[in-house]
CSV table of C-alpha atoms and ligand atoms in Angstrom, one decimal:
chain,number,residue,atom,x,y,z
A,262,MET,CA,16.2,37.2,6.6
A,263,SER,CA,13.4,39.1,4.8
A,264,ILE,CA,13.6,39.5,1.1
A,265,GLU,CA,14.0,43.3,1.0
A,266,ARG,CA,17.2,43.0,3.0
A,267,LEU,CA,18.7,40.7,0.4
A,268,ALA,CA,21.0,42.7,-1.8
A,269,SER,CA,20.1,41.3,-5.2
A,270,ARG,CA,17.6,39.2,-7.1
A,271,ASP,CA,20.2,36.4,-7.2
A,272,GLN,CA,20.4,36.3,-3.4
A,273,ALA,CA,16.7,36.1,-3.1
A,274,VAL,CA,16.6,33.2,-5.6
A,275,MET,CA,19.4,31.5,-3.8
A,276,ALA,CA,17.7,31.8,-0.4
A,277,ILE,CA,14.5,30.3,-2.0
A,278,LEU,CA,16.4,27.4,-3.5
A,279,LYS,CA,18.2,26.6,-0.3
A,280,THR,CA,14.9,26.6,1.6
A,281,SER,CA,13.2,24.5,-1.1
A,282,GLU,CA,15.9,22.0,-0.7
A,283,GLU,CA,15.3,21.8,3.1
A,284,VAL,CA,11.6,21.4,2.5
A,285,ASN,CA,12.3,18.5,0.1
A,286,GLN,CA,14.0,16.5,2.9
A,287,LEU,CA,10.9,16.5,5.1
A,288,LYS,CA,8.5,13.6,4.9
A,289,ASP,CA,5.4,14.3,7.0
A,290,VAL,CA,2.8,16.8,5.8
A,291,ASP,CA,2.7,18.7,9.1
A,292,THR,CA,6.4,19.2,9.3
A,293,ILE,CA,6.3,20.4,5.6
A,294,LEU,CA,3.5,22.9,6.2
A,295,ASP,CA,5.3,24.2,9.3
A,296,LYS,CA,8.5,24.7,7.4
A,297,ILE,CA,6.8,26.3,4.4
A,298,LEU,CA,4.8,28.8,6.5
A,299,TYR,CA,7.7,29.6,8.8
A,300,GLU,CA,10.1,30.3,5.8
A,301,SER,CA,7.5,32.3,3.9
A,302,ARG,CA,6.9,34.4,7.0
A,303,GLN,CA,10.6,35.0,7.5
A,304,LEU,CA,10.9,36.0,3.9
A,305,SER,CA,8.0,38.5,4.0
A,306,GLY,CA,8.2,39.6,7.6
A,307,ALA,CA,4.6,38.3,8.2
A,308,ASP,CA,3.4,38.2,11.9
A,309,ALA,CA,1.0,35.3,11.2
A,310,GLY,CA,-0.2,32.9,8.6
A,311,SER,CA,-2.2,29.9,7.8
A,312,ILE,CA,-2.5,27.1,5.3
A,313,PHE,CA,-5.6,25.5,3.9
A,314,LEU,CA,-5.5,22.3,2.0
A,315,VAL,CA,-8.1,21.3,-0.7
A,316,GLU,CA,-10.3,18.3,0.2
A,317,ASN,CA,-13.4,17.6,-1.9
A,318,ASP,CA,-13.9,21.2,-3.1
A,319,THR,CA,-13.4,22.6,0.4
A,320,LEU,CA,-10.4,24.4,1.8
A,321,ILE,CA,-9.7,22.6,5.1
A,322,PHE,CA,-7.8,24.6,7.7
A,323,SER,CA,-4.6,22.7,8.1
A,324,TYR,CA,-1.9,24.9,9.7
A,325,VAL,CA,-1.4,28.2,11.6
A,326,GLN,CA,1.3,30.3,13.1
A,327,ASN,CA,0.9,33.6,14.9
A,328,ASP,CA,3.7,35.3,16.7
A,329,THR,CA,1.4,37.8,18.5
A,330,LEU,CA,-1.3,35.4,19.7
A,331,PHE,CA,0.3,32.1,20.5
A,332,CYS,CA,2.8,31.0,23.0
A,333,LYS,CA,4.0,27.5,22.3
A,334,GLU,CA,1.3,25.5,24.0
A,335,THR,CA,-1.7,27.3,22.5
A,336,THR,CA,-0.2,27.2,19.0
A,337,ASN,CA,-0.2,23.4,19.2
A,338,ALA,CA,-3.8,23.2,20.3
A,339,ALA,CA,-4.8,25.7,17.6
A,340,LEU,CA,-3.1,23.5,15.0
A,341,TYR,CA,-5.8,20.8,15.4
A,342,GLN,CA,-8.8,23.1,14.8
A,343,ASN,CA,-11.3,21.5,12.5
A,344,PHE,CA,-13.0,23.7,9.9
A,345,GLY,CA,-13.4,24.2,6.2
A,346,ILE,CA,-14.2,27.1,3.8
A,347,PRO,CA,-16.0,26.5,0.5
A,348,ILE,CA,-14.0,27.3,-2.7
A,349,SER,CA,-16.1,30.2,-3.7
A,350,GLU,CA,-15.7,33.9,-4.4
A,351,GLN,CA,-17.2,35.0,-1.2
A,352,SER,CA,-14.1,34.5,1.0
A,353,ILE,CA,-10.6,35.7,0.3
A,354,VAL,CA,-9.0,32.2,0.4
A,355,GLY,CA,-11.9,30.8,-1.7
A,356,TYR,CA,-11.4,33.6,-4.3
A,357,VAL,CA,-7.7,32.9,-4.5
A,358,ALA,CA,-8.4,29.2,-4.9
A,359,LYS,CA,-10.9,29.9,-7.6
A,360,THR,CA,-8.9,32.4,-9.6
A,361,ARG,CA,-5.5,30.8,-8.9
A,362,GLN,CA,-3.9,34.2,-8.7
A,363,SER,CA,-2.2,35.5,-5.6
A,364,LEU,CA,-3.8,38.5,-4.0
A,365,ALA,CA,-2.3,41.3,-1.9
A,366,ILE,CA,-4.6,43.3,0.4
A,367,ASP,CA,-3.3,46.3,2.3
A,368,ASP,CA,-6.1,46.5,4.9
A,369,ALA,CA,-8.6,43.8,5.3
A,370,TYR,CA,-11.0,46.2,7.0
A,371,GLU,CA,-11.0,48.6,4.1
A,372,LEU,CA,-12.0,46.4,1.2
A,373,ASP,CA,-13.5,47.9,-1.9
A,374,PRO,CA,-17.2,47.0,-1.6
A,375,THR,CA,-17.4,46.1,-5.3
A,376,LEU,CA,-15.1,43.1,-4.7
A,377,PRO,CA,-16.9,39.7,-4.7
A,378,PHE,CA,-15.4,38.6,-1.4
A,379,SER,CA,-15.5,40.1,2.1
A,380,PHE,CA,-13.2,39.7,5.1
A,381,ASN,CA,-14.6,37.4,7.9
A,382,LYS,CA,-13.9,39.3,11.1
A,383,SER,CA,-15.1,36.6,13.4
A,384,PHE,CA,-11.6,35.2,14.1
A,385,ASP,CA,-10.4,38.7,15.0
A,386,GLU,CA,-13.4,39.3,17.2
A,387,LYS,CA,-12.8,36.1,19.1
A,388,SER,CA,-9.1,36.6,19.5
A,389,GLY,CA,-8.6,40.3,19.7
A,390,TYR,CA,-6.2,40.2,16.8
A,391,ARG,CA,-6.2,43.0,14.2
A,392,THR,CA,-5.7,41.7,10.7
A,393,THR,CA,-4.4,44.4,8.4
A,394,SER,CA,-2.3,43.4,5.4
A,395,MET,CA,-2.7,40.0,3.7
A,396,LEU,CA,-0.9,38.1,1.0
A,397,THR,CA,-2.9,35.1,-0.1
A,398,ILE,CA,-1.2,32.7,-2.5
A,399,PRO,CA,-2.6,29.6,-4.3
A,400,LEU,CA,-0.5,26.4,-3.8
A,401,ILE,CA,-0.3,24.8,-7.2
A,402,ALA,CA,1.6,21.6,-7.8
A,403,GLN,CA,2.5,19.7,-11.0
A,404,GLU,CA,-0.2,19.4,-13.8
A,405,SER,CA,-1.7,22.5,-12.3
A,406,ARG,CA,-3.3,20.7,-9.4
A,407,LEU,CA,-4.5,23.0,-6.7
A,408,VAL,CA,-3.2,21.7,-3.4
A,409,GLY,CA,-4.4,24.6,-1.2
A,410,VAL,CA,-3.9,28.2,-0.3
A,411,MET,CA,-1.4,30.0,2.0
A,412,GLN,CA,-2.4,33.2,3.7
A,413,LEU,CA,0.3,35.5,5.2
A,414,ILE,CA,-0.9,38.2,7.6
A,415,ASN,CA,0.5,41.5,8.8
A,416,ALA,CA,3.8,42.3,7.2
A,417,LYS,CA,6.1,43.9,9.7
A,418,ASN,CA,9.0,46.2,8.8
A,419,GLU,CA,12.3,46.3,10.7
A,420,MET,CA,10.8,48.4,13.5
A,421,GLY,CA,7.9,45.9,13.9
A,422,LYS,CA,5.4,48.3,12.3
A,423,ILE,CA,2.7,46.7,10.2
A,424,GLY,CA,2.3,47.7,6.6
A,425,PRO,CA,1.6,46.4,3.1
A,426,PHE,CA,3.5,43.4,1.8
A,427,SER,CA,6.5,44.5,-0.3
A,428,GLU,CA,6.8,44.1,-4.1
A,429,GLU,CA,9.6,41.6,-3.5
A,430,ALA,CA,7.4,39.4,-1.2
A,431,ARG,CA,4.6,39.5,-3.8
A,432,THR,CA,7.0,38.4,-6.5
A,433,TYR,CA,9.2,35.8,-4.7
A,434,ILE,CA,6.9,34.0,-2.2
A,435,PRO,CA,4.6,32.7,-5.0
A,436,LEU,CA,7.7,31.3,-6.7
A,437,PHE,CA,8.8,29.5,-3.5
A,438,CYS,CA,5.2,28.2,-3.2
A,439,ASN,CA,5.4,26.4,-6.5
A,440,ASN,CA,8.1,24.2,-5.2
A,441,ALA,CA,6.5,24.0,-1.8
A,442,SER,CA,3.3,22.7,-3.3
A,443,VAL,CA,5.0,19.7,-4.8
A,444,ALA,CA,6.5,18.9,-1.3
A,445,ILE,CA,3.0,19.2,0.3
A,446,GLU,CA,1.6,16.7,-2.2
A,447,ARG,CA,4.3,14.3,-1.4
A,448,GLY,CA,3.8,14.7,2.3
A,449,ILE,CA,0.1,14.0,1.9
A,450,MET,CA,0.9,10.9,-0.2
A,451,ASN,CA,3.3,9.6,2.4
A,452,ARG,CA,0.6,9.8,5.1
A,453,GLU,CA,-2.1,8.2,2.9
A,454,LEU,CA,0.3,5.4,2.0
A,455,ILE,CA,0.9,4.7,5.7
A,456,LEU,CA,-2.9,4.8,6.4
A,457,ARG,CA,-3.6,2.3,3.7
A,458,MET,CA,-0.9,0.0,5.0
A,459,MET,CA,-2.3,0.2,8.5
A,460,GLN,CA,-5.9,-0.4,7.3
A,461,MET,CA,-4.6,-3.6,5.7
A,462,ALA,CA,-2.6,-4.5,8.8
A,463,GLU,CA,-4.9,-3.7,11.7
A,464,LEU,CA,-8.5,-4.2,12.2
A,465,ARG,CA,-9.0,-4.4,8.4
A,466,ASP,CA,-11.6,-1.8,9.1
A,467,PRO,CA,-10.7,1.7,7.8
A,468,SER,CA,-13.3,3.5,10.0
A,469,GLU,CA,-11.5,2.2,13.2
A,470,THR,CA,-7.9,2.1,12.2
A,471,GLY,CA,-7.4,5.5,10.4
A,472,PRO,CA,-8.3,7.8,13.2
A,473,HIS,CA,-6.4,5.7,15.8
A,474,VAL,CA,-3.3,5.8,13.7
A,475,GLN,CA,-3.5,9.5,13.1
A,476,ARG,CA,-4.0,10.2,16.8
A,477,VAL,CA,-1.1,8.0,18.0
A,478,GLY,CA,1.1,9.7,15.4
A,479,ALA,CA,0.1,13.2,16.5
A,480,TYR,CA,0.2,12.5,20.3
A,481,SER,CA,3.7,11.1,19.9
A,482,ALA,CA,4.9,14.1,17.9
A,483,GLU,CA,3.6,16.5,20.5
A,484,ILE,CA,5.0,14.6,23.4
A,485,TYR,CA,8.4,14.3,21.7
A,486,GLU,CA,8.4,18.1,21.0
A,487,THR,CA,7.9,18.9,24.7
A,488,TRP,CA,10.4,16.2,25.8
A,489,ALA,CA,13.1,17.7,23.5
A,490,SER,CA,12.3,21.3,24.3
A,491,ARG,CA,12.8,20.6,28.0
A,492,ARG,CA,16.3,19.5,27.1
A,493,ASN,CA,16.9,22.7,25.0
A,494,HIS,CA,17.4,20.8,21.7
A,495,SER,CA,17.6,23.2,18.8
A,496,PRO,CA,14.3,23.9,17.0
A,497,LYS,CA,15.8,22.5,13.8
A,498,ALA,CA,16.8,19.2,15.5
A,499,ILE,CA,13.4,18.9,17.1
A,500,LYS,CA,11.6,19.3,13.8
A,501,HIS,CA,13.8,16.7,12.2
A,502,VAL,CA,13.0,14.0,14.8
A,503,ARG,CA,9.4,15.1,15.0
A,504,ASP,CA,9.0,14.6,11.3
A,505,ASN,CA,10.2,11.0,11.7
A,506,ILE,CA,8.3,10.1,14.9
A,507,ARG,CA,5.0,11.4,13.4
A,508,LEU,CA,5.1,8.7,10.7
A,509,ALA,CA,7.0,6.0,12.6
A,510,ALA,CA,4.4,6.0,15.4
A,511,MET,CA,1.6,5.6,12.9
A,512,LEU,CA,3.2,2.3,12.0
A,513,HIS,CA,3.5,1.0,15.5
A,514,ASP,CA,1.1,-1.9,14.9
A,515,VAL,CA,1.9,-2.7,11.3
A,516,GLY,CA,3.0,-6.2,12.4
A,517,LYS,CA,-0.6,-7.0,13.1
A,518,VAL,CA,-0.8,-7.9,9.4
A,519,GLY,CA,0.7,-11.2,10.4
A,520,ILE,CA,-2.0,-12.0,13.1
A,521,SER,CA,-5.0,-14.0,12.1
A,522,ASP,CA,-8.5,-12.4,11.9
A,523,THR,CA,-9.9,-14.7,14.5
A,524,ILE,CA,-7.5,-13.3,17.1
A,525,LEU,CA,-7.5,-9.7,15.9
A,526,LYS,CA,-11.2,-9.3,15.7
A,527,LYS,CA,-12.2,-11.5,18.7
A,528,PRO,CA,-15.0,-9.7,20.4
A,529,ALA,CA,-13.9,-11.0,23.8
A,530,LYS,CA,-10.9,-11.5,26.0
A,531,LEU,CA,-8.0,-13.4,24.5
A,532,THR,CA,-6.8,-16.7,26.0
A,533,ASP,CA,-3.2,-16.9,27.1
A,534,GLU,CA,-2.3,-18.8,24.0
A,535,GLU,CA,-4.0,-16.2,21.7
A,536,PHE,CA,-2.3,-13.4,23.6
A,537,ASP,CA,1.1,-15.1,23.0
A,538,ALA,CA,0.4,-15.2,19.3
A,539,MET,CA,-0.6,-11.6,19.4
A,540,LYS,CA,2.8,-10.7,21.0
A,541,TRP,CA,4.4,-11.6,17.7
A,542,HIS,CA,3.0,-8.4,16.1
A,543,THR,CA,6.0,-6.5,17.6
A,544,ILE,CA,8.5,-8.8,15.9
A,545,PHE,CA,6.6,-9.0,12.6
A,546,GLY,CA,6.5,-5.2,12.5
A,547,ALA,CA,10.2,-4.8,13.3
A,548,ARG,CA,11.1,-7.3,10.5
A,549,LEU,CA,9.5,-5.0,7.9
A,550,PHE,CA,12.3,-2.5,8.6
A,551,LYS,CA,15.2,-4.9,8.3
A,552,ASN,CA,16.9,-2.9,5.6
A,553,GLN,CA,17.4,0.3,7.5
A,554,THR,CA,18.2,2.9,4.9
A,555,SER,CA,16.9,5.9,6.7
A,556,GLU,CA,16.3,7.3,10.2
A,557,LEU,CA,12.6,6.8,9.6
A,558,ASP,CA,13.3,3.0,9.1
A,559,ARG,CA,15.4,2.9,12.2
A,560,MET,CA,12.7,4.7,14.3
A,561,SER,CA,9.9,2.6,12.8
A,562,MET,CA,11.8,-0.5,13.7
A,563,GLU,CA,12.4,0.7,17.3
A,564,ILE,CA,8.7,1.6,17.8
A,565,ALA,CA,7.3,-1.5,16.2
A,566,LEU,CA,9.6,-3.7,18.3
A,567,CYS,CA,9.5,-1.9,21.6
A,568,HIS,CA,6.1,-0.2,22.0
A,569,HIS,CA,4.9,-3.0,24.5
A,570,GLU,CA,8.1,-3.0,26.6
A,571,LYS,CA,7.6,-1.6,30.1
A,572,TRP,CA,9.6,0.9,32.0
A,573,GLU,CA,10.3,-1.5,34.9
A,574,GLY,CA,10.5,-4.6,32.7
A,575,ARG,CA,7.9,-7.3,32.2
A,576,GLY,CA,6.9,-6.1,28.8
A,577,TYR,CA,7.3,-7.9,25.5
A,578,PRO,CA,8.8,-9.1,23.2
A,579,GLY,CA,11.9,-8.6,25.4
A,580,VAL,CA,14.3,-9.6,22.7
A,581,PRO,CA,17.5,-7.8,21.8
A,582,ASN,CA,17.2,-5.9,18.5
A,583,ALA,CA,19.8,-8.2,16.9
A,584,ASP,CA,17.7,-11.3,17.6
A,585,VAL,CA,14.6,-10.0,15.7
A,586,TRP,CA,15.7,-11.6,12.5
A,587,ASN,CA,16.2,-15.1,14.1
A,588,ASP,CA,13.2,-17.3,13.2
A,589,GLU,CA,14.1,-19.7,16.0
A,590,LEU,CA,13.7,-17.0,18.6
A,591,ILE,CA,11.5,-17.6,21.5
A,592,LEU,CA,9.5,-14.8,23.0
A,593,GLY,CA,10.0,-13.7,26.5
A,594,GLY,CA,13.7,-13.1,26.9
A,595,GLU,CA,15.0,-10.5,29.3
A,596,PRO,CA,12.6,-7.6,28.9
A,597,LYS,CA,14.1,-4.2,28.1
A,598,LYS,CA,13.9,-1.6,30.8
A,599,ARG,CA,14.1,2.1,31.3
A,600,GLU,CA,16.3,4.0,28.9
A,601,ILE,CA,17.3,0.8,27.1
A,602,ILE,CA,13.9,1.1,25.6
A,603,PRO,CA,14.3,3.6,22.8
A,604,LEU,CA,12.8,7.0,23.5
A,605,ALA,CA,10.4,6.9,20.6
A,606,ALA,CA,9.0,3.6,21.8
A,607,ARG,CA,8.5,4.9,25.4
A,608,ILE,CA,6.6,7.8,23.9
A,609,CYS,CA,4.5,5.7,21.6
A,610,ALA,CA,3.6,3.3,24.5
A,611,VAL,CA,1.9,6.1,26.4
A,612,ALA,CA,0.2,7.5,23.2
A,613,ASP,CA,-1.0,4.0,22.2
A,614,VAL,CA,-2.4,2.9,25.5
A,615,TYR,CA,-4.2,6.1,26.2
A,616,ASP,CA,-5.8,5.9,22.8
A,617,ALA,CA,-6.7,2.2,23.2
A,618,LEU,CA,-8.3,3.0,26.6
A,619,ALA,CA,-10.3,6.0,25.3
A,620,SER,CA,-11.5,4.3,22.1
A,621,PRO,CA,-13.9,1.4,21.4
A,622,ARG,CA,-12.2,-1.9,20.6
A,623,SER,CA,-13.8,-5.2,19.5
A,624,TYR,CA,-13.1,-6.4,23.0
A,625,LYS,CA,-14.0,-3.3,25.1
A,626,ASP,CA,-16.1,-0.1,25.2
A,627,PRO,CA,-14.3,3.3,25.4
A,628,PHE,CA,-13.4,4.4,29.0
A,629,PRO,CA,-14.2,7.9,30.2
A,630,ASP,CA,-11.3,10.2,30.5
A,631,GLU,CA,-11.0,10.0,34.3
A,632,LYS,CA,-10.5,6.3,34.1
A,633,CYS,CA,-7.9,6.5,31.2
A,634,LEU,CA,-5.9,9.2,33.0
A,635,GLY,CA,-6.2,7.2,36.3
A,636,ILE,CA,-4.6,4.2,34.6
A,637,LEU,CA,-1.8,6.3,33.1
A,638,GLU,CA,-1.1,7.8,36.5
A,639,LYS,CA,-1.2,4.5,38.3
A,640,ASP,CA,1.1,2.8,35.8
A,641,SER,CA,3.5,5.7,35.6
A,642,GLY,CA,7.0,4.4,36.7
A,643,THR,CA,6.0,0.8,36.2
A,644,HIS,CA,4.6,0.4,32.7
A,645,PHE,CA,5.4,3.9,31.5
A,646,ASP,CA,8.4,6.3,31.7
A,647,PRO,CA,7.2,8.7,34.4
A,648,GLU,CA,8.5,11.8,32.6
A,649,ILE,CA,6.5,10.8,29.4
A,650,VAL,CA,3.3,10.5,31.6
A,651,GLU,CA,4.1,13.9,33.2
A,652,ILE,CA,4.5,15.5,29.8
A,653,PHE,CA,1.2,13.9,28.6
A,654,PHE,CA,-0.6,15.5,31.5
A,655,GLU,CA,1.1,18.8,30.9
A,656,ILE,CA,0.0,18.9,27.2
A,657,PHE,CA,-3.4,17.4,27.8
A,658,PRO,CA,-5.3,20.3,26.2
A,659,VAL,CA,-3.4,19.6,23.0
A,660,ILE,CA,-4.2,15.8,23.3
A,661,LYS,CA,-7.9,16.7,23.6
A,662,ALA,CA,-7.6,18.9,20.5
A,663,ILE,CA,-6.1,16.0,18.6
A,664,ARG,CA,-8.9,13.7,19.7
A,665,GLU,CA,-11.5,16.2,18.5
A,666,LYS,CA,-9.8,16.5,15.1
A,667,TRP,CA,-9.7,12.7,14.5
A,668,THR,CA,-12.9,11.3,16.0
A,669,ASP,CA,-13.6,7.6,15.6
A,670,ASN,CA,-16.6,7.7,13.3
A,671,GLU,CA,-14.9,9.9,10.7
A,672,THR,CA,-13.2,8.4,7.7
A,673,VAL,CA,-9.8,9.9,6.8
B,930,C2E,P1,-4.6,-2.3,21.3
B,930,C2E,O1,-6.1,-2.6,21.4
B,930,C2E,O2,-4.2,-1.2,20.4
B,930,C2E,O3,-4.2,-2.0,22.8
B,930,C2E,C1,-2.9,-1.5,23.0
B,930,C2E,C2,-2.5,-1.5,24.5
B,930,C2E,O4,-3.4,-0.7,25.3
B,930,C2E,C3,-2.6,-2.9,25.2
B,930,C2E,O5,-1.5,-3.7,24.9
B,930,C2E,C4,-2.8,-2.5,26.6
B,930,C2E,O6,-1.5,-2.2,27.2
B,930,C2E,C5,-3.6,-1.3,26.6
B,930,C2E,N1,-5.0,-1.6,26.8
B,930,C2E,C6,-6.0,-1.8,25.9
B,930,C2E,N2,-7.2,-2.1,26.5
B,930,C2E,C7,-6.9,-2.0,27.8
B,930,C2E,C8,-7.8,-2.1,29.0
B,930,C2E,O7,-9.0,-2.4,28.9
B,930,C2E,N3,-7.2,-2.0,30.2
B,930,C2E,C9,-5.9,-1.7,30.3
B,930,C2E,N4,-5.4,-1.5,31.6
B,930,C2E,N5,-5.1,-1.6,29.3
B,930,C2E,C10,-5.6,-1.7,28.0
B,930,C2E,P2,-1.6,-5.3,25.0
B,930,C2E,O8,-2.3,-5.7,26.2
B,930,C2E,O9,-0.2,-5.8,24.9
B,930,C2E,O10,-2.4,-5.7,23.7
B,930,C2E,C11,-1.9,-5.6,22.4
B,930,C2E,C12,-2.9,-5.8,21.4
B,930,C2E,O11,-3.5,-7.1,21.6
B,930,C2E,C13,-4.1,-4.9,21.6
B,930,C2E,O12,-3.9,-3.6,20.9
B,930,C2E,C14,-5.2,-5.7,20.9
B,930,C2E,O13,-5.1,-5.6,19.5
B,930,C2E,C15,-4.9,-7.1,21.3
B,930,C2E,N6,-5.6,-7.5,22.6
B,930,C2E,C16,-5.2,-7.3,23.8
B,930,C2E,N7,-6.1,-7.8,24.7
B,930,C2E,C17,-7.2,-8.3,23.9
B,930,C2E,C18,-8.4,-8.9,24.2
B,930,C2E,O14,-8.8,-9.1,25.3
B,930,C2E,N8,-9.2,-9.2,23.1
B,930,C2E,C19,-8.9,-8.9,21.8
B,930,C2E,N9,-9.7,-9.3,20.9
B,930,C2E,N10,-7.7,-8.3,21.5
B,930,C2E,C20,-6.8,-8.0,22.6
B,931,SIN,C1,17.0,8.8,25.6
B,931,SIN,O1,16.5,7.6,25.8
B,931,SIN,O2,17.1,9.2,24.4
B,931,SIN,C2,17.5,9.7,26.7
B,931,SIN,C3,17.1,9.2,28.1
B,931,SIN,C4,16.2,10.2,28.8
B,931,SIN,O3,16.7,11.3,29.2
B,931,SIN,O4,15.0,9.9,29.1
B,932,SIN,C1,16.5,12.5,20.7
B,932,SIN,O1,16.9,12.1,21.8
B,932,SIN,O2,16.0,13.6,20.5
B,932,SIN,C2,16.6,11.6,19.5
B,932,SIN,C3,15.7,10.4,19.6
B,932,SIN,C4,15.9,9.5,18.5
B,932,SIN,O3,16.2,9.9,17.3
B,932,SIN,O4,15.7,8.3,18.7
B,933,FE,FE1,0.8,-3.0,19.6
B,934,FE,FE1,-2.2,0.5,18.7
C-alpha cells in the first residue's frame, strides 16, 4: 500500500515499523536488500530502484528491481552485474553519498545545469527505459556510518502515470531507511563471518575459497527459487527459504576444518585411504550444527551432511542423521537416496560439483564449460536429482552472471 493512501501519519509509521520488523528477521544481505527495495517501492509507488553499497570509497552496484524492464529471469541475471561509481559530486548517487541528504528529482533529463552532478543516460540508452522522477536516499547506520545509497525511480500514481515522488514518500522512506541500514550492515557481517570461517576451514587460502563459497551460495539460492516457483510456493515463503539456503550452502564444506593439510592441499589424486579420511568432512560439518536452534542451523546441518549423497545412492557418508553424533560410527552405511536426501543438499550437490569442475583445484585444472555441462548431463538421474540439473540448465545465463561476479582471482 503506498503511503499517500494511508489515512494518517500513525498508519504510515505503523506500516514502516511492521516492515522494519520483517527486515530484521532476515539474515542474508541479498534477501535484506530485496526486501528493503521492494517495500520502499511499494510505499512510494516506484516502478524501479537500485541499491549501491559502499566498499572502499566506491558505491558498488548491489541490487536492482525494475517492473517495466525485467521479467523474472532477466532480473536475476541483472542482479549480478559488476560495476562501481565513485563517491563524488559528479553522479547523483555519489552526490547523495557525499552530502548524506536525500534528494528528489522530478525529471532526470531536465536537471538544472548549475548542479554539480549530471544524469548518466547510458543505462537508459542501452535498455530503452525512460528515467523520469528519482528519489535517492543515503543509507546510514549506527554511528553515522554510510552503508550505501538507495535510488527509487519513476513514482507511479494509481493510474500508473509517472510523476514526482510525493511529500509523504520523501518524508517517510528516509525514516524506514535508517532502520534498514542497520539490517544491511548485519547482513554484510553475517556473510563476512561465514567467509572467514570457510577460509579457515577450506583451502586455508582466501583467494580460492571466498569466490567458490559465494558462487555455491548464489547458485543454490537461484536454483531453489526456480524449484519453488515451479511449485507455486508463495513469494514470501520462497524468500524465507532462499535466505537460509544462501548462507547454509556457503557452509557446505565447513567440516574440512577437521581434515589435515596434507590431504586437503595434495596436488595430486588422493589414495583410497586419503579419500576415506576426506569423507569425514561431511560428518565433521554436520556436528557443528548439533544444537539446532534455528532453521538456518537445520539446513546447514542437512547440507553439510548430505551434499555428497547421490540421487541413486552410492554417495557418502550414508549415515542416518541421528547417527552423526556417534563417535563409533563407521562410514558407509546405507546411502541416502532420492527425496530422502534433503532438497537443500540435492541443490547444493549440483552447485558444488559444477563449481569444482569449472574452477582450478590443487589437484586439477578448470574444465571448459562444455565438459562441465556434459558431466552434469551424464550424471543427471544417477548422481544428481534430474529436476535440479534441468533447472540448472534453464537458468544457465544467471549461473554465468554469478560466475562473472565472483571470479577466482578476486578477493572478497
Ligand atoms: P571439491 O574439490 O570441492 O569437489 C567437490 C565435488 O566435485 C567432488 O566430490 C566431485 O563430486 C566433484 N569433482 C571435483 N573434481 C572433479 C573431476 O575432476 N571430475 C569429476 N567427475 N568430478 C569432480 P568428491 O569427489 O566427493 O570430493 C570431495 C572433496 O575431496 C573435494 O572437494 C576435494 O576437496 C577432495 N578431493 C577429491 N578428489 C581429490 C583429489 O584427487 N585430490 C585432492 N587433493 N583432493 C581431492
Ligand atoms: C522435497 O524433497 O522437499 C520435495 C521432493 C521433490 O518434489 O523433489
Ligand atoms: C521447501 O520445500 O521449499 C522447503 C525446503 C526446506 O526448508 O528444507
Ligand atoms: Fe564437500
Ligand atoms: Fe565445495
